[in-house]
Amino acid sequence: MRVPNGQAVMTVPDDAPHGLLAGPDGLLRHEDGRASAVVHQYDRDAALRAAVAARWGAPAGG
């Protein structure tokens, strides 16, 4: 089964996070307010990486 990107899982593209924002609750959200259950490769974008670190702490080793 194939699920479109941005539903259950969002894979952040290489070039930019296209419409992903850190919400006031610390969750990474789409521009329309939805949050995917899993955000894969969020660390490709400095702002998203900082939001995750602020909410969950920096990952081990980095």
Tab-separated table of C-alpha atoms in Angstrom:
chain	number	residue	atom	x	y	z
A	1	MET	CA	0.000	0.000	0.000
A	2	ARG	CA	1.337	3.425	-0.897
A	3	VAL	CA	0.455	6.463	1.227
A	4	PRO	CA	1.096	9.988	-0.122
A	5	ASN	CA	3.862	11.965	1.588
A	6	GLY	CA	2.588	14.197	4.363
A	7	GLN	CA	-0.141	11.985	5.757
A	8	ALA	CA	0.907	9.382	8.339
A	9	VAL	CA	4.594	10.026	7.566
A	10	MET	CA	6.196	13.211	6.253
A	11	THR	CA	9.620	12.899	4.653
A	12	VAL	CA	11.326	16.285	4.571
A	13	PRO	CA	12.775	16.865	1.093
A	14	ASP	CA	16.464	17.616	0.511
A	15	ASP	CA	15.967	21.196	-0.661
A	16	ALA	CA	13.493	22.714	1.836
A	17	PRO	CA	10.793	21.701	4.327
A	18	HIS	CA	7.998	23.003	2.055
A	19	GLY	CA	5.195	23.996	4.393
A	20	LEU	CA	6.383	22.434	7.633
A	21	LEU	CA	6.377	24.749	10.624
A	22	ALA	CA	7.051	24.321	14.315
A	23	GLY	CA	3.754	24.909	16.083
A	24	PRO	CA	3.459	26.645	19.460
A	25	ASP	CA	3.014	23.187	21.005
A	26	GLY	CA	6.401	22.116	19.617
A	27	LEU	CA	4.943	19.740	17.033
A	28	LEU	CA	6.029	19.978	13.412
A	29	ARG	CA	2.891	20.906	11.490
A	30	HIS	CA	1.802	21.454	7.918
A	31	GLU	CA	0.643	24.951	6.947
A	32	ASP	CA	-2.986	23.848	7.413
A	33	GLY	CA	-2.286	22.791	11.025
A	34	ARG	CA	-2.155	19.019	10.490
A	35	ALA	CA	0.627	17.051	12.136
A	36	SER	CA	1.995	13.826	10.680
A	37	ALA	CA	2.569	11.016	13.171
A	38	VAL	CA	6.188	10.685	11.990
A	39	VAL	CA	8.445	13.343	10.458
A	40	HIS	CA	11.346	11.616	8.735
A	41	GLN	CA	14.616	13.489	8.100
A	42	TYR	CA	13.489	16.645	9.952
A	43	ASP	CA	17.171	17.276	10.641
A	44	ARG	CA	17.679	18.410	7.030
A	45	ASP	CA	16.342	21.838	8.052
A	46	ALA	CA	17.974	23.883	10.836
A	47	ALA	CA	14.702	25.430	12.090
A	48	LEU	CA	12.918	22.067	12.272
A	49	ARG	CA	15.965	20.474	13.939
A	50	ALA	CA	16.006	23.262	16.556
A	51	ALA	CA	12.275	22.870	17.229
A	52	VAL	CA	12.667	19.123	17.812
A	53	ALA	CA	15.679	19.684	20.082
A	54	ALA	CA	13.767	22.312	22.072
A	55	ARG	CA	10.827	19.968	22.630
A	56	TRP	CA	12.573	16.592	23.017
A	57	GLY	CA	16.223	17.429	23.748
A	58	ALA	CA	19.213	17.061	21.465
A	59	PRO	CA	19.793	13.557	20.092
A	60	ALA	CA	22.639	11.519	21.525
A	61	GLY	CA	25.897	12.337	19.807
A	62	GLY	CA	24.692	15.565	18.302
